[in-house]
Structure formats: C-alpha cells, structure tokens
Amino acid sequence: MGLFHRNENEANFAGGSKNVMESIQRQNDTGTLIYLDPRQDFNTNSVITVAPNEQAIFIKNGEFYGTLPSGRHEVKTENYPLLSRIRNMLTGGMSTFTCQVYHVQTNEQKIDWGTSTPIEIQDFFLGGGVIGVPTLIRGAAAFRVRFNINEDDDASKRAFMRLMGDQSTYTVADLGIMFEAEIGQKISSVVGKTLESISMQRSINAISSQLEDFATVLKPRFDEVFVDYGLELVNFSFYNLNIDETDERKKYLDRLIAAAHTGSYDKAVQQELLKDVAVNPGAGGIASAGAGLGMGMAAGNAFAQMATTAFGNPQPQQPPQPQGFGGQGRFGTGGAPQQQPASVQPDPMESLSKMKQLLDAGLIKQEQYDAKVAEIMSRL
C-alpha cells in the first residue's frame, strides 16, 4: 500500500482519479427514476448541474443535506485537494467526510389502479339509516405521479431514505411494485371509507355517474397517501366505479321503495314481514321472515306493554247505557236494546312486531311465538 493510497472509487471520476473540483451531472439516461451518482466524496467547490425535469439530493456525512432544483449549484464539502489525501492515509484512502448525489427524475409517471378483489363497505343509506348493508365495490383509475422530495418536509425526506435504503437505483418497475403492494391497497381503503361515509347521508347507487365529483372529494385524501412516499399526485381519473348488485341489496332497495309509498321505513319492513308470513306459514318461514323485523323499528315500549298488545287482551266492555230520555222504561219497556260496541282488535302488524321483540329478548319461547303468530294470522 502506497503512502497516498487512492480510493478505488476514484476510478469513476474523469481521468480515473479525483480532481481538484468536479462537475457532477447526469451523464446519461439510465432509464431509472432515481440513481446514485458513482462519483462520491468529491472535493469542496465542486459543481452539481441539475437538468430540467430533475432534482438532485445531496447527502453529506450520511445525512439528508438538501434538495437541489434545476440549475447550477456549487457545493461545499470537508474534502480538500492534497490535504484530504494525506488525511485519508489512515483509512486506506477512504474519506471520513462522505458526500453523495442522487439524481431524481421529476417527469410524470402513469400508474393504473384497479380492484383485484372487491372493496367491501357498509351502505347505511340503503339500510334506512339503521344498519349497514354489506356492499361490494369494484373500480379502476389512472394516476399520474412524480417524485417531489421536499427538504422542508420530514416525511418526504424519510420516504426518500426508506425508498433507497442501500440501493443505488430505483426504477419504474420498482415504483409499480410499491404501488401494487402498498399504495394501491391504501387507495382502496380511502375509496371504501369515503363511500361508506357518504352512504350515511345519501345514496351511493348513482356513484358511477358522479365520478368527476367523487374524484374531487378524494383528491385531498390521495394527496396524503402519496406524499408519504415522496410522490406528488398530479392528477387522476376513474375509468369506472361499480356496485355489485346482490340479492341482499335488492331486498333493502325494495324496502326503500316501499317506504317512499308508505311514508315510513318501519311500515315497509312490517309489510314485508306480513307478506313473508303469508307465503311461509310454517315455523321455519315465520322465524326467518321475522329475523330482520327489529332492524327498522324503534324499541320504545316496555315489555309488559308489548306483551299486553301482542297477546291481544280483549278490551273491557262498557256497561249498557239506559235507553230513552230519563233511563230505560221512561216511556215504556218496548224499545229495542241498544247494540253493544264491538271489541277493538289490536293491529296485527303491531302485535307481530312486538311478539318478535319478545322472542329476541328471550322472554318467550319459539313455540309460543309460532303459536301466537298463527293465531294472529288466522284473524286476518
């Protein structure tokens, strides 16, 4: 080993050795988005030239030192001609004051997104604002992004250091893999949560015809996702966004339509139950038909009151009123007796609903429920 042993990395400099000052610039198009310049530990007063549609990341002594935009930049390091070579004698020619430059392309990259598996959400509007109806969403979109490492943003700097790690290059293929594995999943999550939130206020059934407005709502949320990876979202557009129409959704949609006619979601559910019971008078049919009855009804009565109404206790009869002026027989006994009012029967839909609540609360047994339902249906 010679006295002035030269660092083997110096072979990457012009002329095969480190010069008094260097001109650092992208030497050729390597087809990569980010690459580490092979010329490292260059002397102070070297010049870094950054091309249009590019930014340079200056790493000094192992730390993120600064971001350089397009233009000419003279940089300061602790490496000096001759002095550094003497100082590096003890380290075999390796500099103890390191400096590196990453070249980052800032031109836009197009990435396609699609749901490989449907996004599952709960549609609260379709559930009458009471429950969430399981709903599957499928969609596809195109995103245009570019790297924009902001030295004033700690998250942006951390994202860059995490992306590169000990890599010297980062390619379009690497970006696609990261998008599919991480960013794409977060996009699906944002789409699902936003649609679920919207469903608490209004219907999402026509979302496929409102994609432009929906994209505007999502843009700020997507910005937050991409900035965590040192990326800027330039724009995006949906190709489509569709809802899988299932039998479960159709059932609840029919309820909403019925509610529009009856003026009450509760009445729509009650009518649906009565239709099912009429078609399926057996115990199994009754139990399954009534399974969703309590979903659309507000529980506001005490169980004792529910039991009284559900079992249809007869109303007490009124005593007979005297006939004629001054009482019966005032003008003789020949008048016809006054007809007694018929007893008022409880509303069958109300009785059925309260019976179902009693069953769900465990206050009556299944056979009692079935027997009472059969009795109420026989009076219709």
Coordinates of C-alpha atoms in Angstrom, one line a residue:
M1 CA 0.0 0.0 0.0
G2 CA 1.5 3.3 -1.0
L3 CA 1.7 6.4 1.1
F4 CA -1.1 8.1 -0.8
H5 CA -3.2 5.0 -1.4
R6 CA -6.1 6.0 -3.7
N7 CA -9.7 5.1 -3.0
E8 CA -10.8 2.6 -5.7
N9 CA -14.0 4.6 -6.2
E10 CA -11.9 7.3 -7.7
A11 CA -11.9 5.4 -10.9
N12 CA -15.4 6.7 -11.5
F13 CA -14.1 10.3 -11.9
A14 CA -13.0 11.9 -15.1
G15 CA -9.4 10.8 -15.9
G16 CA -9.7 7.9 -13.5
S17 CA -8.9 9.9 -10.3
K18 CA -10.5 12.6 -8.2
N19 CA -9.8 16.1 -9.5
V20 CA -9.4 19.4 -7.7
M21 CA -13.0 20.1 -8.3
E22 CA -15.7 18.0 -10.1
S23 CA -18.6 18.7 -12.5
I24 CA -21.3 16.4 -11.3
Q25 CA -24.2 15.9 -13.6
R26 CA -26.4 13.2 -15.0
Q27 CA -24.1 11.5 -17.5
N28 CA -26.7 9.6 -19.5
D29 CA -30.2 8.4 -19.4
T30 CA -30.1 5.2 -17.4
G31 CA -33.8 4.6 -17.7
T32 CA -34.2 4.9 -13.9
L33 CA -36.2 7.2 -11.8
I34 CA -33.6 7.7 -9.1
Y35 CA -29.9 6.7 -9.3
L36 CA -26.8 7.3 -7.1
D37 CA -24.0 9.1 -8.9
P38 CA -20.9 6.9 -8.9
R39 CA -18.7 9.9 -8.1
Q40 CA -18.6 10.2 -4.4
D41 CA -16.6 12.0 -1.7
F42 CA -15.7 14.8 -4.2
N43 CA -13.8 17.9 -3.2
T44 CA -15.3 21.1 -2.0
N45 CA -16.3 23.7 -4.6
S46 CA -17.4 21.0 -6.9
V47 CA -20.4 21.9 -9.2
I48 CA -23.6 19.9 -9.4
T49 CA -25.6 20.7 -12.5
V50 CA -29.3 19.6 -12.3
A51 CA -31.1 19.1 -15.6
P52 CA -34.7 20.2 -16.3
N53 CA -37.3 17.6 -15.1
E54 CA -34.9 16.5 -12.4
Q55 CA -33.8 17.3 -8.9
A56 CA -30.7 16.3 -7.0
I57 CA -30.5 15.0 -3.5
F58 CA -27.2 16.0 -1.7
I59 CA -26.3 13.6 1.1
K60 CA -23.5 14.9 3.3
N61 CA -21.8 12.8 6.0
G62 CA -24.6 10.2 5.8
E63 CA -27.4 12.7 6.3
F64 CA -30.0 14.3 4.1
Y65 CA -28.4 17.7 3.5
G66 CA -30.5 19.4 0.8
T67 CA -32.6 19.2 -2.4
L68 CA -31.2 20.9 -5.4
P69 CA -33.6 22.1 -8.2
S70 CA -32.8 22.5 -11.8
G71 CA -29.7 24.7 -12.4
R72 CA -26.0 25.0 -11.4
H73 CA -25.0 24.5 -7.7
E74 CA -21.6 24.9 -6.1
V75 CA -21.4 22.8 -3.0
K76 CA -19.1 22.8 0.0
T77 CA -17.6 19.6 1.5
E78 CA -14.8 18.8 4.0
N79 CA -12.7 17.2 1.3
Y80 CA -9.8 19.3 0.0
P81 CA -7.2 18.5 -2.7
L82 CA -3.9 17.0 -1.3
L83 CA -4.9 17.6 2.3
S84 CA -7.7 15.0 2.1
R85 CA -5.3 12.5 0.5
I86 CA -2.9 13.0 3.5
R87 CA -5.7 12.8 6.0
N88 CA -7.0 9.6 4.4
M89 CA -3.7 7.8 4.8
L90 CA -5.0 6.2 8.0
T91 CA -8.2 4.9 6.3
G92 CA -6.7 3.3 3.3
G93 CA -7.7 6.2 1.1
M94 CA -11.3 6.2 2.2
S95 CA -12.7 9.6 3.1
T96 CA -14.1 10.1 6.6
F97 CA -16.2 13.1 5.2
T98 CA -18.6 11.4 2.8
C99 CA -20.8 13.1 0.2
Q100 CA -23.1 11.7 -2.4
V101 CA -25.6 12.9 -5.0
Y102 CA -28.8 11.2 -6.1
H103 CA -30.4 12.2 -9.4
V104 CA -34.2 12.1 -9.3
Q105 CA -36.4 12.3 -12.4
T106 CA -39.4 14.5 -11.8
N107 CA -41.3 13.8 -15.0
E108 CA -44.7 12.3 -14.6
Q109 CA -45.3 8.6 -14.4
K110 CA -48.7 7.0 -15.2
I111 CA -49.8 4.2 -13.0
D112 CA -53.0 2.2 -13.4
W113 CA -55.1 1.1 -10.4
G114 CA -57.8 -1.5 -10.3
T115 CA -59.6 -3.6 -7.6
S116 CA -58.2 -7.1 -7.9
T117 CA -60.7 -8.0 -5.2
P118 CA -63.9 -6.0 -4.5
I119 CA -63.9 -3.4 -1.8
E120 CA -66.4 -4.3 0.9
I121 CA -68.3 -1.5 2.7
Q122 CA -71.5 -1.0 4.7
D123 CA -74.2 1.0 2.9
F124 CA -76.1 2.8 5.7
F125 CA -78.4 4.7 3.4
L126 CA -79.7 1.5 1.9
G127 CA -80.2 0.2 5.4
G128 CA -82.6 3.0 6.2
G129 CA -80.0 4.8 8.3
V130 CA -80.3 2.0 10.9
I131 CA -77.9 -0.7 9.8
G132 CA -75.1 -1.1 7.2
V133 CA -75.9 -3.3 4.2
P134 CA -72.8 -5.3 3.0
T135 CA -71.9 -3.9 -0.4
L136 CA -69.1 -4.8 -2.8
I137 CA -67.4 -2.0 -4.9
R138 CA -65.2 -2.5 -8.0
G139 CA -63.3 0.2 -9.8
A140 CA -60.4 1.3 -11.9
A141 CA -58.5 4.5 -12.3
A142 CA -55.3 6.1 -13.7
F143 CA -52.9 8.1 -11.6
R144 CA -50.2 10.5 -12.8
V145 CA -47.5 11.0 -10.2
R146 CA -44.0 12.3 -10.0
F147 CA -41.2 12.4 -7.4
N148 CA -41.1 15.7 -5.5
I149 CA -38.7 15.4 -2.5
N150 CA -39.2 18.4 -0.3
E151 CA -36.3 19.1 2.1
D152 CA -38.6 21.1 4.4
D153 CA -40.9 18.1 4.8
D154 CA -39.5 15.5 7.2
A155 CA -42.0 12.9 6.0
S156 CA -40.8 13.4 2.4
K157 CA -37.2 13.0 3.4
R158 CA -37.9 9.9 5.4
A159 CA -39.8 8.5 2.5
F160 CA -36.8 9.0 0.2
M161 CA -34.3 7.4 2.6
R162 CA -36.7 4.5 3.0
L163 CA -37.2 4.0 -0.7
M164 CA -33.5 3.9 -1.5
G165 CA -32.0 2.2 1.5
D166 CA -28.8 0.7 0.3
Q167 CA -30.0 0.6 -3.4
S168 CA -28.1 2.7 -6.0
T169 CA -31.1 2.7 -8.4
Y170 CA -34.9 3.0 -8.3
T171 CA -36.8 2.1 -11.5
V172 CA -40.2 2.4 -12.9
A173 CA -40.7 -1.3 -12.2
D174 CA -39.9 -0.7 -8.6
L175 CA -42.5 2.1 -8.4
G176 CA -45.1 -0.2 -9.9
I177 CA -44.3 -2.9 -7.4
M178 CA -44.6 -0.5 -4.5
F179 CA -47.8 0.9 -5.9
E180 CA -49.4 -2.5 -6.2
A181 CA -48.2 -3.8 -2.8
E182 CA -48.7 -0.7 -0.6
I183 CA -50.2 2.4 -2.3
G184 CA -52.9 0.6 -4.2
Q185 CA -54.2 -1.0 -1.0
K186 CA -54.3 2.4 0.7
I187 CA -56.2 3.8 -2.3
S188 CA -58.8 1.0 -2.0
S189 CA -59.1 1.8 1.7
V190 CA -59.6 5.5 1.1
V191 CA -62.3 4.8 -1.6
G192 CA -64.1 2.4 0.6
K193 CA -64.1 4.6 3.7
T194 CA -65.2 7.6 1.7
L195 CA -68.1 5.8 0.1
E196 CA -69.2 4.4 3.4
S197 CA -69.2 7.9 4.9
I198 CA -71.2 9.3 2.0
S199 CA -73.8 6.5 2.5
M200 CA -74.6 7.9 5.9
Q201 CA -76.0 11.0 4.2
R202 CA -77.2 10.0 0.8
S203 CA -77.5 7.1 -1.7
I204 CA -74.3 5.9 -3.4
N205 CA -76.3 3.9 -6.0
A206 CA -75.6 6.5 -8.7
I207 CA -71.9 6.9 -7.9
S208 CA -70.9 5.6 -11.4
S209 CA -72.5 8.7 -12.9
Q210 CA -70.8 11.0 -10.4
L211 CA -67.1 10.0 -10.8
E212 CA -65.9 13.6 -11.5
D213 CA -67.4 14.9 -8.3
F214 CA -66.2 11.9 -6.4
A215 CA -62.6 12.4 -7.7
T216 CA -62.7 16.0 -6.4
V217 CA -63.7 14.7 -2.9
L218 CA -61.0 12.1 -2.9
K219 CA -58.1 14.3 -4.2
P220 CA -57.0 15.7 -0.7
R221 CA -57.1 12.2 0.8
F222 CA -55.0 10.7 -2.0
D223 CA -52.5 13.6 -1.7
E224 CA -51.9 12.5 1.9
V225 CA -51.2 8.9 0.8
F226 CA -48.7 9.8 -2.0
V227 CA -46.7 12.4 0.0
D228 CA -45.7 9.6 2.4
Y229 CA -43.7 8.1 -0.4
G230 CA -42.1 11.3 -1.7
L231 CA -44.6 11.4 -4.6
E232 CA -46.8 14.3 -5.8
L233 CA -50.2 13.3 -7.2
V234 CA -50.5 15.4 -10.4
N235 CA -54.0 14.2 -11.3
F236 CA -56.1 11.0 -11.5
S237 CA -59.3 9.9 -13.2
F238 CA -61.6 7.0 -12.7
Y239 CA -62.4 4.7 -15.6
N240 CA -65.3 3.2 -13.7
L241 CA -66.7 2.5 -10.2
N242 CA -69.4 0.0 -9.9
I243 CA -71.5 -1.6 -7.2
D244 CA -72.2 -5.4 -7.3
E245 CA -76.0 -5.7 -7.1
T246 CA -76.7 -8.7 -4.9
D247 CA -80.0 -10.2 -3.6
E248 CA -79.3 -8.7 -0.2
R249 CA -79.0 -5.2 -1.7
K250 CA -82.1 -5.7 -3.8
K251 CA -84.1 -6.6 -0.7
Y252 CA -83.2 -3.4 1.0
L253 CA -83.7 -1.4 -2.1
D254 CA -87.3 -2.7 -2.3
R255 CA -87.8 -1.6 1.3
L256 CA -86.7 1.9 0.5
I257 CA -89.1 2.0 -2.5
A258 CA -91.9 0.7 -0.3
A259 CA -91.0 3.3 2.4
A260 CA -91.4 6.0 -0.2
H261 CA -95.0 4.9 -0.7
T262 CA -95.9 4.3 2.9
G263 CA -94.0 7.2 4.3
S264 CA -92.3 5.1 6.9
Y265 CA -89.4 2.6 6.7
D266 CA -90.8 0.8 9.7
K267 CA -94.1 0.2 7.9
A268 CA -92.3 -1.1 4.8
V269 CA -90.4 -3.6 7.0
Q270 CA -93.7 -4.7 8.6
Q271 CA -95.4 -5.1 5.3
E272 CA -92.5 -7.2 4.1
L273 CA -92.8 -9.5 7.1
L274 CA -96.5 -10.0 6.7
K275 CA -96.1 -11.0 3.1
D276 CA -93.4 -13.5 4.0
V277 CA -95.5 -15.0 6.8
A278 CA -98.5 -15.3 4.5
V279 CA -96.4 -17.2 2.0
N280 CA -94.5 -19.3 4.6
P281 CA -96.9 -20.1 7.4
G282 CA -94.6 -22.8 8.9
A283 CA -92.4 -22.2 11.9
G284 CA -89.2 -22.0 9.9
G285 CA -90.7 -19.5 7.5
I286 CA -92.0 -17.4 10.3
A287 CA -88.7 -17.3 12.1
S288 CA -86.7 -16.5 9.0
A289 CA -89.2 -13.9 7.8
G290 CA -89.1 -12.1 11.2
A291 CA -85.3 -12.2 11.5
G292 CA -84.9 -8.7 10.2
L293 CA -88.1 -7.1 11.6
G294 CA -86.5 -5.4 14.6
M295 CA -83.9 -3.7 12.4
G296 CA -86.1 -1.0 11.1
M297 CA -88.2 -0.5 14.3
A298 CA -87.5 1.7 17.3
A299 CA -87.9 0.0 20.6
G300 CA -89.9 2.4 22.7
N301 CA -92.4 0.4 24.7
A302 CA -91.9 -1.6 27.9
F303 CA -92.0 -5.3 27.6
A304 CA -95.2 -5.5 29.7
Q305 CA -97.0 -3.2 27.3
M306 CA -95.7 -5.2 24.3
A307 CA -96.9 -8.4 25.8
T308 CA -100.4 -6.9 26.5
T309 CA -100.8 -5.7 23.0
A310 CA -99.1 -8.7 21.3
F311 CA -101.4 -11.3 23.0
G312 CA -104.5 -9.2 22.2
N313 CA -106.1 -8.9 25.6
P314 CA -109.8 -8.0 25.0
Q315 CA -110.9 -4.5 25.8
P316 CA -113.2 -4.3 28.9
Q317 CA -116.9 -4.0 27.9
Q318 CA -118.8 -0.8 28.7
P319 CA -121.9 -1.2 30.9
P320 CA -125.2 -0.8 28.9
Q321 CA -126.5 2.7 28.7
P322 CA -130.1 3.5 29.7
Q323 CA -132.5 3.7 26.8
G324 CA -134.6 6.7 26.2
F325 CA -134.9 10.0 28.0
G326 CA -134.5 9.6 31.8
G327 CA -133.4 5.9 31.6
Q328 CA -134.8 2.6 30.4
G329 CA -138.6 2.3 30.6
R330 CA -139.1 6.0 31.0
F331 CA -141.6 5.9 28.2
G332 CA -142.3 2.2 28.5
T333 CA -140.4 -1.0 28.0
G334 CA -140.9 -1.5 24.4
G335 CA -137.8 -0.1 22.9
A336 CA -135.1 -2.2 21.2
P337 CA -132.0 -2.8 23.2
Q338 CA -129.0 -0.6 22.2
Q339 CA -126.3 -2.6 20.3
Q340 CA -123.1 -3.1 22.2
P341 CA -119.9 -1.8 20.5
A342 CA -117.7 -4.5 19.1
S343 CA -114.4 -5.1 20.9
V344 CA -111.4 -3.5 19.3
Q345 CA -108.8 -5.9 18.0
P346 CA -105.1 -5.0 18.2
D347 CA -103.3 -4.1 14.9
P348 CA -101.8 -7.4 13.6
M349 CA -98.6 -5.8 12.3
E350 CA -98.0 -4.1 15.7
S351 CA -98.7 -7.4 17.5
L352 CA -96.3 -9.4 15.3
S353 CA -93.5 -6.8 15.7
K354 CA -93.8 -6.8 19.5
M355 CA -94.0 -10.6 19.6
K356 CA -90.8 -10.7 17.6
Q357 CA -89.1 -8.3 20.1
L358 CA -90.3 -10.5 23.0
L359 CA -88.8 -13.5 21.2
D360 CA -85.5 -11.8 20.5
A361 CA -85.3 -10.6 24.2
G362 CA -85.7 -14.3 25.3
L363 CA -89.0 -13.5 27.2
I364 CA -91.0 -16.1 25.3
K365 CA -90.1 -19.4 23.6
Q366 CA -90.1 -20.1 19.9
E367 CA -93.1 -22.4 20.1
Q368 CA -95.0 -19.7 21.9
Y369 CA -94.0 -17.2 19.2
D370 CA -95.1 -19.5 16.4
A371 CA -98.4 -20.3 18.1
K372 CA -99.2 -16.6 18.6
V373 CA -98.3 -15.7 15.0
A374 CA -100.5 -18.5 13.7
E375 CA -103.4 -17.2 15.9
I376 CA -102.9 -13.6 14.6
M377 CA -102.8 -14.7 11.0
S378 CA -106.0 -16.7 11.4
R379 CA -107.8 -13.5 12.2
L380 CA -106.7 -11.7 9.0

